[in-house]
Short mmCIF file of C-alpha atoms and ligand atoms in Angstrom, two decimals:
data_model
loop_
_atom_site.label_atom_id
_atom_site.label_comp_id
_atom_site.label_asym_id
_atom_site.label_seq_id
_atom_site.Cartn_x
_atom_site.Cartn_y
_atom_site.Cartn_z
CA MET A 242 15.83 19.91 -9.20
CA SER A 243 16.87 17.71 -12.08
CA HIS A 244 14.93 17.88 -15.34
CA GLN A 245 16.06 14.55 -16.68
CA SER A 246 13.20 12.72 -18.43
CA PHE A 247 11.68 10.15 -16.07
CA PHE A 248 11.13 7.66 -18.89
CA ALA A 249 14.75 8.12 -20.03
CA SER A 250 15.83 7.41 -16.46
CA VAL A 251 13.86 4.14 -16.46
CA GLU A 252 15.29 3.24 -19.87
CA ARG A 253 18.80 3.90 -18.63
CA ASN A 254 18.30 1.58 -15.69
CA PHE A 255 16.77 -0.99 -18.03
CA ASP A 256 19.78 -0.86 -20.38
CA LYS A 257 22.18 -1.18 -17.46
CA ALA A 258 20.44 -4.42 -16.46
CA ALA A 259 19.71 -5.74 -19.95
CA GLN A 260 23.41 -6.29 -20.72
CA HIS A 261 23.57 -8.94 -18.00
CA THR A 262 20.72 -11.03 -19.40
CA GLY A 263 22.11 -12.29 -22.71
CA LEU A 264 18.63 -11.92 -24.22
CA PRO A 265 18.23 -11.14 -27.95
CA GLN A 266 18.32 -7.42 -28.72
CA GLY A 267 14.94 -7.46 -30.49
CA LEU A 268 13.27 -9.05 -27.50
CA LEU A 269 14.80 -6.52 -25.12
CA GLU A 270 13.63 -3.72 -27.40
CA GLN A 271 10.08 -5.11 -27.44
CA ILE A 272 10.02 -5.33 -23.65
CA LYS A 273 11.40 -1.81 -23.25
CA VAL A 274 8.99 0.15 -25.45
CA CYS A 275 5.49 1.34 -24.51
CA ASN A 276 2.98 -0.67 -26.55
CA ALA A 277 0.12 1.82 -26.54
CA VAL A 278 -0.17 5.48 -25.54
CA TYR A 279 -3.62 7.05 -25.45
CA GLN A 280 -3.80 10.80 -25.02
CA ILE A 281 -7.19 12.38 -24.47
CA LYS A 282 -8.43 15.95 -24.18
CA PHE A 283 -12.00 16.28 -23.05
CA PRO A 284 -14.22 19.13 -21.88
CA VAL A 285 -15.87 19.23 -18.47
CA LYS A 286 -18.28 21.96 -17.48
CA ILE A 287 -17.14 23.54 -14.22
CA GLY A 288 -19.62 26.19 -13.05
CA ASP A 289 -20.30 28.33 -16.12
CA GLU A 290 -17.02 27.47 -17.82
CA TYR A 291 -15.69 24.58 -19.81
CA HIS A 292 -12.34 23.19 -18.72
CA VAL A 293 -10.41 21.18 -21.27
CA ILE A 294 -8.77 18.35 -19.35
CA GLU A 295 -5.63 16.59 -20.57
CA ALA A 296 -5.39 12.91 -19.66
CA TYR A 297 -3.51 9.73 -20.54
CA ARG A 298 -3.59 5.98 -20.32
CA VAL A 299 -0.44 4.13 -21.27
CA GLN A 300 -0.23 0.36 -21.65
CA HIS A 301 3.43 -0.50 -21.51
CA SER A 302 3.34 -4.25 -22.08
CA HIS A 303 0.76 -6.72 -23.32
CA HIS A 304 2.80 -9.85 -22.65
CA ARG A 305 0.22 -10.63 -19.97
CA LEU A 306 -3.34 -9.41 -19.76
CA PRO A 307 -5.02 -7.48 -18.34
CA THR A 308 -2.61 -4.58 -18.04
CA LYS A 309 -2.57 -2.96 -14.62
CA GLY A 310 -1.63 0.27 -12.92
CA GLY A 311 -2.95 3.28 -11.05
CA ILE A 312 -4.39 6.59 -12.18
CA ARG A 313 -2.68 9.74 -11.00
CA TYR A 314 -4.33 13.14 -10.55
CA ALA A 315 -1.67 15.85 -10.50
CA LEU A 316 -0.72 19.01 -12.35
CA SER A 317 2.69 17.50 -13.07
CA VAL A 318 1.17 14.72 -15.21
CA ASN A 319 2.63 14.48 -18.71
CA GLN A 320 3.16 11.77 -21.29
CA ASP A 321 6.77 11.09 -20.32
CA GLU A 322 5.80 10.58 -16.68
CA VAL A 323 2.87 8.26 -17.42
CA MET A 324 5.04 6.21 -19.80
CA ALA A 325 7.73 5.82 -17.13
CA LEU A 326 5.20 4.81 -14.49
CA ALA A 327 3.55 2.31 -16.86
CA ALA A 328 6.93 0.75 -17.62
CA LEU A 329 7.69 0.43 -13.90
CA MET A 330 4.36 -1.39 -13.48
CA THR A 331 5.44 -4.06 -15.97
CA TYR A 332 8.63 -4.83 -14.04
CA LYS A 333 6.87 -4.50 -10.68
CA CYS A 334 4.23 -7.08 -11.61
CA ALA A 335 6.88 -9.50 -12.86
CA ILE A 336 8.95 -9.14 -9.69
CA VAL A 337 6.06 -10.09 -7.40
CA ASP A 338 4.64 -12.70 -9.80
CA VAL A 339 1.43 -10.83 -10.44
CA PRO A 340 0.31 -11.97 -13.91
CA PHE A 341 -0.37 -8.57 -15.49
CA GLY A 342 1.26 -6.27 -18.01
CA GLY A 343 2.07 -2.73 -16.87
CA ALA A 344 -0.07 0.35 -17.43
CA LYS A 345 -0.67 3.77 -15.90
CA GLY A 346 -3.13 6.61 -16.21
CA GLY A 347 -2.81 10.29 -15.51
CA VAL A 348 -5.18 13.24 -15.42
CA LYS A 349 -3.48 16.64 -15.47
CA ILE A 350 -5.41 18.44 -12.75
CA ASN A 351 -4.87 19.70 -9.25
CA PRO A 352 -7.51 17.65 -7.42
CA ARG A 353 -7.55 20.15 -4.55
CA ALA A 354 -8.78 22.84 -6.93
CA TYR A 355 -12.05 21.02 -7.62
CA SER A 356 -15.09 20.18 -5.53
CA GLU A 357 -16.08 16.57 -4.96
CA PHE A 358 -18.90 16.93 -7.47
CA GLU A 359 -16.50 18.29 -10.10
CA LEU A 360 -13.99 15.52 -9.45
CA GLU A 361 -16.76 12.98 -9.93
CA LYS A 362 -17.67 14.57 -13.27
CA ILE A 363 -14.03 14.50 -14.41
CA THR A 364 -13.54 10.89 -13.26
CA ARG A 365 -16.69 9.64 -14.93
CA ARG A 366 -15.85 11.41 -18.19
CA TYR A 367 -12.30 10.03 -18.16
CA THR A 368 -13.70 6.53 -17.58
CA THR A 369 -16.12 6.97 -20.48
CA GLU A 370 -13.21 7.90 -22.74
CA LEU A 371 -11.36 4.75 -21.65
CA ILE A 372 -14.43 2.59 -22.34
CA ARG A 373 -14.84 4.18 -25.77
CA LYS A 374 -11.33 3.16 -26.81
CA ASN A 375 -11.46 -0.22 -25.10
CA PHE A 376 -8.79 0.86 -22.60
CA ILE A 377 -10.53 -0.52 -19.52
CA GLY A 378 -12.10 -3.85 -18.56
CA PRO A 379 -11.46 -6.81 -16.23
CA GLY A 380 -9.62 -8.66 -19.02
CA ILE A 381 -8.19 -5.59 -20.78
CA ASP A 382 -6.78 -2.93 -18.49
CA VAL A 383 -7.51 -2.52 -14.78
CA PRO A 384 -6.77 0.86 -13.12
CA ALA A 385 -6.24 1.47 -9.40
CA PRO A 386 -5.46 4.39 -7.09
CA ASP A 387 -2.23 6.35 -7.34
CA TYR A 388 -1.07 9.82 -6.27
CA GLY A 389 -4.14 12.07 -5.90
CA THR A 390 -6.76 9.30 -6.19
CA GLY A 391 -8.26 6.75 -3.80
CA ALA A 392 -11.18 4.43 -3.13
CA ARG A 393 -13.70 7.18 -3.86
CA GLU A 394 -12.49 7.68 -7.44
CA MET A 395 -12.38 3.91 -7.97
CA ALA A 396 -16.05 3.68 -6.89
CA TRP A 397 -16.97 6.28 -9.55
CA ILE A 398 -14.99 4.36 -12.15
CA VAL A 399 -16.62 0.99 -11.47
CA ASP A 400 -20.06 2.59 -11.39
CA THR A 401 -19.50 4.29 -14.75
CA TYR A 402 -18.15 1.08 -16.24
CA GLN A 403 -21.15 -0.90 -15.04
CA THR A 404 -23.53 1.65 -16.52
CA PHE A 405 -22.06 0.97 -19.94
CA LYS A 406 -21.41 -2.75 -19.52
CA HIS A 407 -24.67 -3.81 -17.98
CA GLY A 408 -24.77 -7.58 -17.58
CA ASP A 409 -21.01 -8.12 -17.63
CA ILE A 410 -20.73 -10.50 -14.69
CA ASP A 411 -17.06 -9.69 -14.06
CA SER A 412 -17.46 -5.92 -14.31
CA ALA A 413 -16.42 -5.33 -10.67
CA GLY A 414 -12.92 -6.44 -11.73
CA CYS A 415 -12.54 -3.45 -14.11
CA VAL A 416 -10.74 -1.47 -11.38
CA THR A 417 -9.14 -2.23 -8.00
CA GLY A 418 -8.69 -0.26 -4.81
CA LYS A 419 -12.48 0.10 -4.54
CA PRO A 420 -14.18 0.67 -1.18
CA VAL A 421 -14.74 -2.64 0.65
CA SER A 422 -18.50 -2.03 0.39
CA GLN A 423 -18.21 -1.77 -3.42
CA ASN A 424 -16.44 -5.07 -4.06
CA GLY A 425 -13.09 -3.93 -2.73
CA ILE A 426 -10.88 -6.06 -0.51
CA ARG A 427 -9.86 -5.60 3.11
CA GLY A 428 -6.28 -4.43 3.50
CA ARG A 429 -5.92 -2.78 0.06
CA ALA A 430 -5.73 0.79 1.39
CA GLU A 431 -2.71 0.05 3.59
CA ALA A 432 -1.21 -2.57 1.27
CA THR A 433 1.58 -0.50 -0.27
CA GLY A 434 2.77 0.73 3.12
CA ARG A 435 2.47 -2.73 4.65
CA GLY A 436 4.45 -4.13 1.74
CA VAL A 437 7.15 -1.50 2.23
CA PHE A 438 7.44 -2.61 5.83
CA TYR A 439 7.63 -6.33 5.00
CA GLY A 440 10.22 -5.59 2.32
CA LEU A 441 12.42 -3.43 4.53
CA ARG A 442 12.21 -5.97 7.34
CA GLU A 443 13.43 -8.64 4.92
CA VAL A 444 16.25 -6.43 3.60
CA CYS A 445 17.38 -5.76 7.18
CA SER A 446 17.32 -9.43 8.12
CA PHE A 447 20.54 -10.35 6.29
CA LYS A 448 23.48 -9.98 8.66
CA GLU A 449 26.18 -9.77 6.00
CA ASP A 450 24.28 -7.12 3.99
CA MET A 451 23.71 -5.01 7.09
CA ALA A 452 27.34 -5.33 8.14
CA LYS A 453 28.38 -3.68 4.86
CA VAL A 454 26.54 -0.49 5.86
CA GLY A 455 27.61 -0.74 9.50
CA LEU A 456 24.24 -1.84 10.85
CA GLU A 457 23.08 -4.70 13.04
CA PRO A 458 20.59 -7.14 11.47
CA GLY A 459 16.90 -6.70 12.27
CA ILE A 460 14.59 -3.76 11.67
CA GLU A 461 13.88 -3.14 15.34
CA GLY A 462 15.34 0.10 16.66
CA LYS A 463 16.37 1.39 13.22
CA THR A 464 15.84 5.10 12.68
CA MET A 465 13.60 6.17 9.79
CA VAL A 466 12.88 9.40 7.91
CA ILE A 467 9.80 9.60 5.70
CA GLN A 468 9.03 12.05 2.93
CA GLY A 469 5.27 12.25 2.35
CA LEU A 470 2.48 11.30 4.74
CA GLY A 471 -0.02 10.26 2.10
CA ASN A 472 -1.52 6.80 1.91
CA VAL A 473 1.84 5.10 1.35
CA GLY A 474 3.99 7.14 3.76
CA TYR A 475 1.51 7.15 6.61
CA HIS A 476 0.92 3.38 6.63
CA THR A 477 4.64 2.68 6.16
CA ALA A 478 5.37 4.79 9.24
CA ARG A 479 2.52 3.39 11.31
CA ILE A 480 3.24 -0.28 10.59
CA SER A 481 7.03 0.09 10.82
CA ILE A 482 6.66 1.64 14.28
CA ASN A 483 3.90 -0.61 15.63
CA GLU A 484 4.93 -3.94 14.15
CA GLY A 485 8.65 -3.43 13.57
CA GLY A 486 9.77 -1.26 16.46
CA VAL A 487 11.25 1.34 14.11
CA LYS A 488 11.99 4.85 15.44
CA LEU A 489 10.59 7.56 13.17
CA ILE A 490 12.86 10.57 13.61
CA GLY A 491 12.03 12.82 10.67
CA VAL A 492 9.09 13.66 8.41
CA ALA A 493 8.78 15.90 5.37
CA GLU A 494 5.52 17.11 3.90
CA TYR A 495 4.41 19.76 1.47
CA GLU A 496 4.48 22.51 4.13
CA GLY A 497 7.88 21.68 5.63
CA ALA A 498 9.88 19.17 7.60
CA ILE A 499 10.44 18.23 11.23
CA VAL A 500 12.98 16.22 13.19
CA LYS A 501 12.63 14.60 16.63
CA GLU A 502 15.51 12.36 17.64
CA ASP A 503 13.63 10.51 20.39
CA GLY A 504 10.92 9.34 18.01
CA ILE A 505 7.73 10.77 16.51
CA ASP A 506 4.33 9.47 17.57
CA ILE A 507 2.75 9.16 14.13
CA GLU A 508 -0.87 9.27 15.30
CA ALA A 509 -0.17 12.39 17.37
CA LEU A 510 1.51 13.98 14.35
CA MET A 511 -1.47 13.17 12.12
CA THR A 512 -3.83 14.71 14.68
CA HIS A 513 -1.57 17.78 14.96
CA ARG A 514 -1.63 18.17 11.18
CA ARG A 515 -5.40 17.82 11.01
CA GLU A 516 -5.87 20.43 13.72
CA THR A 517 -3.25 22.99 12.62
CA GLY A 518 -3.06 22.24 8.90
CA SER A 519 0.67 21.56 9.14
CA ILE A 520 3.25 19.14 10.52
CA LEU A 521 5.36 22.14 11.63
CA ASP A 522 5.58 23.15 15.31
CA PHE A 523 4.85 19.59 16.44
CA PRO A 524 5.46 19.48 20.22
CA GLY A 525 8.99 18.28 21.02
CA ALA A 526 10.14 18.42 17.39
CA LYS A 527 12.39 20.90 15.61
CA ASN A 528 11.29 22.54 12.35
CA LEU A 529 13.84 22.29 9.54
CA PRO A 530 14.55 25.36 7.39
CA LYS A 531 13.46 23.69 4.12
CA ARG A 532 11.30 20.65 3.48
CA GLU A 533 14.03 19.04 1.33
CA ASP A 534 16.37 19.11 4.34
CA ALA A 535 14.66 16.02 5.78
CA LEU A 536 16.13 13.91 2.98
CA GLU A 537 19.62 14.82 4.17
CA LEU A 538 19.12 13.80 7.80
CA GLU A 539 21.37 11.21 9.37
CA CYS A 540 19.28 8.02 9.64
CA ASP A 541 19.30 4.28 8.98
CA ILE A 542 16.37 4.15 6.54
CA LEU A 543 15.15 6.95 4.30
CA VAL A 544 11.72 6.41 2.77
CA PRO A 545 10.77 8.83 -0.02
CA ALA A 546 7.01 8.24 -0.31
CA ALA A 547 5.91 11.21 -2.41
CA LEU A 548 6.82 11.78 -6.06
CA GLU A 549 9.62 11.06 -8.52
CA ASN A 550 12.93 12.96 -8.90
CA GLN A 551 13.33 13.83 -5.22
CA ILE A 552 16.91 12.64 -4.89
CA HIS A 553 18.81 14.03 -7.85
CA ALA A 554 22.31 15.05 -8.91
CA GLY A 555 21.90 18.23 -6.85
CA ASN A 556 21.42 16.62 -3.43
CA ALA A 557 22.64 13.02 -3.81
CA SER A 558 26.07 13.71 -2.36
CA ARG A 559 24.49 15.04 0.86
CA ILE A 560 22.28 12.01 1.55
CA LYS A 561 23.37 10.34 4.79
CA ALA A 562 20.93 7.42 5.06
CA LYS A 563 22.32 3.87 4.99
CA ILE A 564 19.28 2.41 3.24
CA ILE A 565 16.81 4.08 0.87
CA GLY A 566 13.42 2.38 0.48
CA GLU A 567 11.76 3.76 -2.64
CA ALA A 568 8.14 3.77 -1.53
CA ALA A 569 7.35 6.31 -4.27
CA ASN A 570 7.93 5.50 -7.93
CA GLY A 571 11.20 6.89 -9.27
CA PRO A 572 12.27 9.07 -6.32
CA VAL A 573 15.97 8.58 -7.17
CA THR A 574 17.10 9.74 -10.61
CA ALA A 575 19.53 7.60 -12.60
CA ASP A 576 22.20 10.33 -12.15
CA ALA A 577 21.77 10.40 -8.40
CA GLU A 578 21.93 6.63 -8.20
CA ASP A 579 25.57 6.51 -9.34
CA THR A 580 26.55 8.89 -6.54
CA LEU A 581 24.54 7.04 -3.89
CA LEU A 582 25.95 3.65 -4.88
CA LYS A 583 29.49 4.99 -4.69
CA LYS A 584 28.71 6.05 -1.14
CA GLY A 585 27.70 2.43 -0.40
CA ILE A 586 24.03 3.22 0.23
CA ILE A 587 21.62 0.32 -0.25
CA ILE A 588 18.83 1.40 -2.60
CA VAL A 589 15.80 -0.86 -2.34
CA PRO A 590 14.13 -0.20 -5.70
CA ASP A 591 10.57 1.05 -6.21
CA MET A 592 9.59 -1.79 -8.51
CA TYR A 593 10.09 -4.16 -5.60
CA ILE A 594 9.50 -2.24 -2.40
CA ASN A 595 6.22 -0.56 -3.38
CA ALA A 596 4.75 -3.61 -5.14
CA GLY A 597 2.46 -4.41 -2.20
CA GLY A 598 -0.27 -2.22 -3.68
CA VAL A 599 -0.51 -4.09 -6.96
CA THR A 600 -0.13 -7.42 -5.15
CA VAL A 601 -3.26 -6.80 -3.10
CA SER A 602 -4.94 -5.34 -6.21
CA TYR A 603 -4.35 -8.75 -7.76
CA PHE A 604 -6.07 -10.38 -4.77
CA GLU A 605 -8.98 -7.94 -5.17
CA TRP A 606 -9.30 -8.73 -8.88
CA LEU A 607 -9.29 -12.47 -8.10
CA LYS A 608 -11.97 -11.89 -5.46
CA ASN A 609 -14.07 -10.04 -8.03
CA LEU A 610 -13.71 -12.79 -10.62
CA SER A 611 -14.51 -15.50 -8.07
CA HIS A 612 -17.47 -13.49 -6.72
CA MET A 613 -16.62 -14.56 -3.20
CA ARG A 614 -14.82 -13.18 -0.18
CA PHE A 615 -11.56 -14.93 0.71
CA GLY A 616 -11.93 -17.23 3.69
CA ARG A 617 -15.65 -17.78 3.26
CA MET A 618 -15.36 -21.45 2.34
CA GLU A 619 -12.70 -22.57 4.80
CA LYS A 620 -12.75 -20.30 7.85
CA ARG A 621 -15.27 -22.28 9.89
CA PHE A 622 -13.91 -25.64 8.75
CA ASN A 623 -10.39 -24.69 9.82
CA ALA A 624 -11.60 -23.30 13.14
CA ASN A 625 -13.42 -26.57 13.88
CA THR A 626 -10.35 -28.62 12.94
CA TYR A 627 -8.13 -26.55 15.30
CA GLU A 628 -10.78 -26.87 18.05
CA ASN A 629 -10.66 -30.65 17.74
CA LEU A 630 -6.88 -30.62 17.73
CA VAL A 631 -6.67 -28.48 20.87
CA SER A 632 -9.27 -30.64 22.63
CA THR A 633 -7.33 -33.77 21.71
CA VAL A 634 -4.09 -32.27 23.07
CA GLU A 635 -5.92 -31.34 26.29
CA ARG A 636 -7.34 -34.85 26.64
CA LEU A 637 -3.98 -36.55 26.00
CA THR A 638 -1.98 -34.27 28.29
CA GLY A 639 -4.63 -33.80 30.95
CA LYS A 640 -3.92 -30.07 30.88
CA VAL A 641 -6.35 -27.28 30.04
CA ILE A 642 -5.45 -24.47 27.63
CA GLY A 643 -6.68 -21.03 28.79
CA PRO A 644 -9.53 -19.35 26.88
CA LYS A 645 -7.34 -16.55 25.48
CA GLU A 646 -4.68 -18.89 24.15
CA ARG A 647 -7.38 -21.23 22.89
CA SER A 648 -9.06 -18.52 20.84
CA VAL A 649 -5.70 -17.62 19.24
CA LEU A 650 -4.97 -21.27 18.41
CA THR A 651 -8.39 -22.09 16.99
CA ARG A 652 -9.04 -19.07 14.83
CA GLY A 653 -9.89 -19.66 11.18
CA ALA A 654 -8.39 -17.15 8.75
CA ASP A 655 -10.58 -14.30 7.54
CA GLU A 656 -10.11 -12.17 4.44
CA ILE A 657 -7.78 -9.66 6.09
CA ASP A 658 -5.58 -12.45 7.53
CA LEU A 659 -5.26 -14.09 4.13
CA VAL A 660 -4.56 -10.80 2.35
CA ASN A 661 -1.84 -9.84 4.82
CA SER A 662 -0.20 -13.24 4.83
CA GLY A 663 -0.35 -13.44 1.02
CA LEU A 664 1.29 -10.02 0.89
CA GLU A 665 3.95 -10.94 3.45
CA GLU A 666 4.86 -14.12 1.59
CA THR A 667 4.98 -12.25 -1.73
CA MET A 668 7.33 -9.56 -0.43
CA ILE A 669 9.67 -12.06 1.23
CA GLU A 670 9.83 -14.38 -1.76
CA ALA A 671 10.37 -11.54 -4.26
CA TYR A 672 13.25 -10.14 -2.22
CA ARG A 673 14.92 -13.53 -1.99
CA GLN A 674 14.71 -13.85 -5.79
CA ILE A 675 16.25 -10.41 -6.28
CA ARG A 676 18.95 -11.09 -3.72
CA ASP A 677 19.77 -14.41 -5.41
CA VAL A 678 20.40 -12.55 -8.67
CA TYR A 679 22.44 -9.93 -6.81
CA ILE A 680 24.63 -12.62 -5.27
CA SER A 681 24.94 -14.97 -8.22
CA TYR A 682 25.78 -12.41 -10.96
CA ASP A 683 29.33 -11.25 -10.27
CA LYS A 684 28.98 -8.03 -12.22
CA ILE A 685 25.73 -6.88 -10.61
CA THR A 686 26.46 -4.57 -7.71
CA ASP A 687 23.10 -2.99 -6.93
CA LEU A 688 19.58 -4.16 -6.11
CA ARG A 689 17.82 -2.20 -8.87
CA THR A 690 19.83 -3.94 -11.57
CA ALA A 691 19.20 -7.27 -9.84
CA ALA A 692 15.45 -6.52 -9.68
CA PHE A 693 15.40 -5.63 -13.38
CA VAL A 694 17.23 -8.83 -14.30
CA SER A 695 14.82 -10.88 -12.19
CA ALA A 696 11.89 -9.18 -13.99
CA LEU A 697 13.46 -9.50 -17.46
CA ASN A 698 14.07 -13.21 -17.02
CA LYS A 699 10.40 -13.75 -16.24
CA ILE A 700 8.99 -11.42 -18.92
CA SER A 701 11.25 -12.84 -21.62
CA SER A 702 10.09 -16.38 -20.87
CA ASP A 703 6.48 -15.19 -21.22
CA TYR A 704 7.31 -13.80 -24.67
CA MET A 705 9.05 -17.04 -25.62
CA ALA A 706 5.97 -18.96 -24.49
CA LEU A 707 3.87 -16.79 -26.81
CA GLY A 708 6.05 -18.13 -29.63
CA ILE A 709 6.99 -14.65 -30.86
CA PHE A 710 10.63 -14.97 -29.89
CA PRO A 711 11.56 -18.66 -30.16
N1 LIG B 224 -0.56 2.85 -8.14
C1 LIG B 224 0.00 1.73 -7.48
C2 LIG B 224 1.41 1.46 -8.00
O1 LIG B 224 2.07 2.34 -8.48
C3 LIG B 224 -0.91 0.50 -7.50
C4 LIG B 224 -1.23 -0.05 -8.85
C5 LIG B 224 -2.29 -1.14 -8.84
O2 LIG B 224 -2.72 -1.55 -7.79
O3 LIG B 224 -2.67 -1.54 -9.95
O4 LIG B 224 1.94 0.40 -7.87
#
C-alpha cells in the first residue's frame, strides 16, 4: 500500500495539467489551494463515557457558491484526505457544469461501531458545529452523502439545520441526498452509479478509441470487475448489466473477492451476502486468495468503487484491465498512473466518471429552491399534446395505434424521467468536452489531464469574471 499523500497526488495531477493551460501562475495557485479548512473536536456522550470526535469541513474553492461535497464517516478520515476530496469536488463540478465550488466533510469514526441513536447524536452535533461557524447553508455550503453516510444522515442534518434556522424558506437546500419524503429527489441514491454507466457507455462508443485498446465499440458484452458493492458499486453493476448488457465477472468486497467468468447475477449476489454475511462461496463462483486479487483480473473494464489509493505503485504493473472507470475518488495514485498509461490503459478519471452524484444533487438543490417537484407543471400538458398528436396521426392514416404503444408515446415526463435524462445528457456532454481537449491538445495524452484542463478553463474564466484576475 502506498503512503503518498492524497492531496499531493491531486496537486501533482493538477500541475501536470496546468502547464498546458497558459494561465497566469497566480491564478493557478489560487485555484489549487484550499480556501478554508475547519477542524473540529467535539465531545459526544456514548453510554457513560465521553468520546471526543475529530471532524473536518474543507471548502476548497469559493469561485462559485455554495460550495458542495459529501460528508464521509470513516476511521481513515484525516485533513489531507478531506482536502484532496474537496479539491476533486471543485474540478468535478466544473466538468459537469454544476455551478458550485468544491467542499468535503469528514468525521473520523467507524460508523459500524455505533448504534443508530449514537450516530444521530454525532451527526446532529457535527451539524451544530457547522452552523456555528457558518459552514453550512443553502447559499453557503451544501453537504451530501459520501462513504459511510446516506439519506438517513442527511435527514438528521436538515432537521438540525431547520431547528436553528426556523423560518428560512430555503432551508431544505442546506443538504442534498435527503430521503425523497424529506425534500429529496427521485434518482439521487443511484445517481453516481447511473452516471458511471452513462459515462462508460459514452467512452466505449468511440470506435477509434476502443481500437487502441483492442476492443470493439459499444459497451454491450464488455466484461467488468467491480471493487466495492456500496451505493456506487452496486448501482453501477446493476445498471451496467440491465441497461448496458455488461458481463460482471469479478467482485471484491471487504471480506474477499470472487470471480465467475460466465457472469455474476448481481441481485443473487446481494441476497447471498445478506444471508451469509459475505460474497465468498457464491454458487458457481471461485473465491480468490486475497481481496486485492480482483483488481488484477483480466477484464475489459475495472471499476474501483471503494476508497482511494487502491491501485498504487505496488500493484499497477499487474493490472490487466483495458479501461479503468474511477467510480471512487482517487483510487489510482499519481505514481500508479504513470505505469498504467505506459501500458496503454484508458483511465476514465474520478472527477468526470463519478460526477453523477453531484449532478443530481444540483437538481435536488434546485428543486428545494423552487419548492416544486420537477414535472409538476408540464407533465399533464405534454401528455395531452402527445395524445392529440397520436390521434391526429391515426385520423390522417386511418390506422389505430395499440394501447401499449400509445401509452409509451403519450407519456408526460415525471421527476425521475427528467432527473435521469438530465443526468444522461450531462455525462455525455461532459465527456465530449473532455475528449475534445484530449484530441485538440497535441501534448495531452491522457483523459485525467484533459479533464483537468477542461475544468481549469472554466474555473479560470469564472475568476476572470469576478474581476480578480483581469
Ligand atoms: N460525495 C459525492 C461525491 O464525491 C457527492 C457529492 C454531492 O452530491 O455533493 O461526488
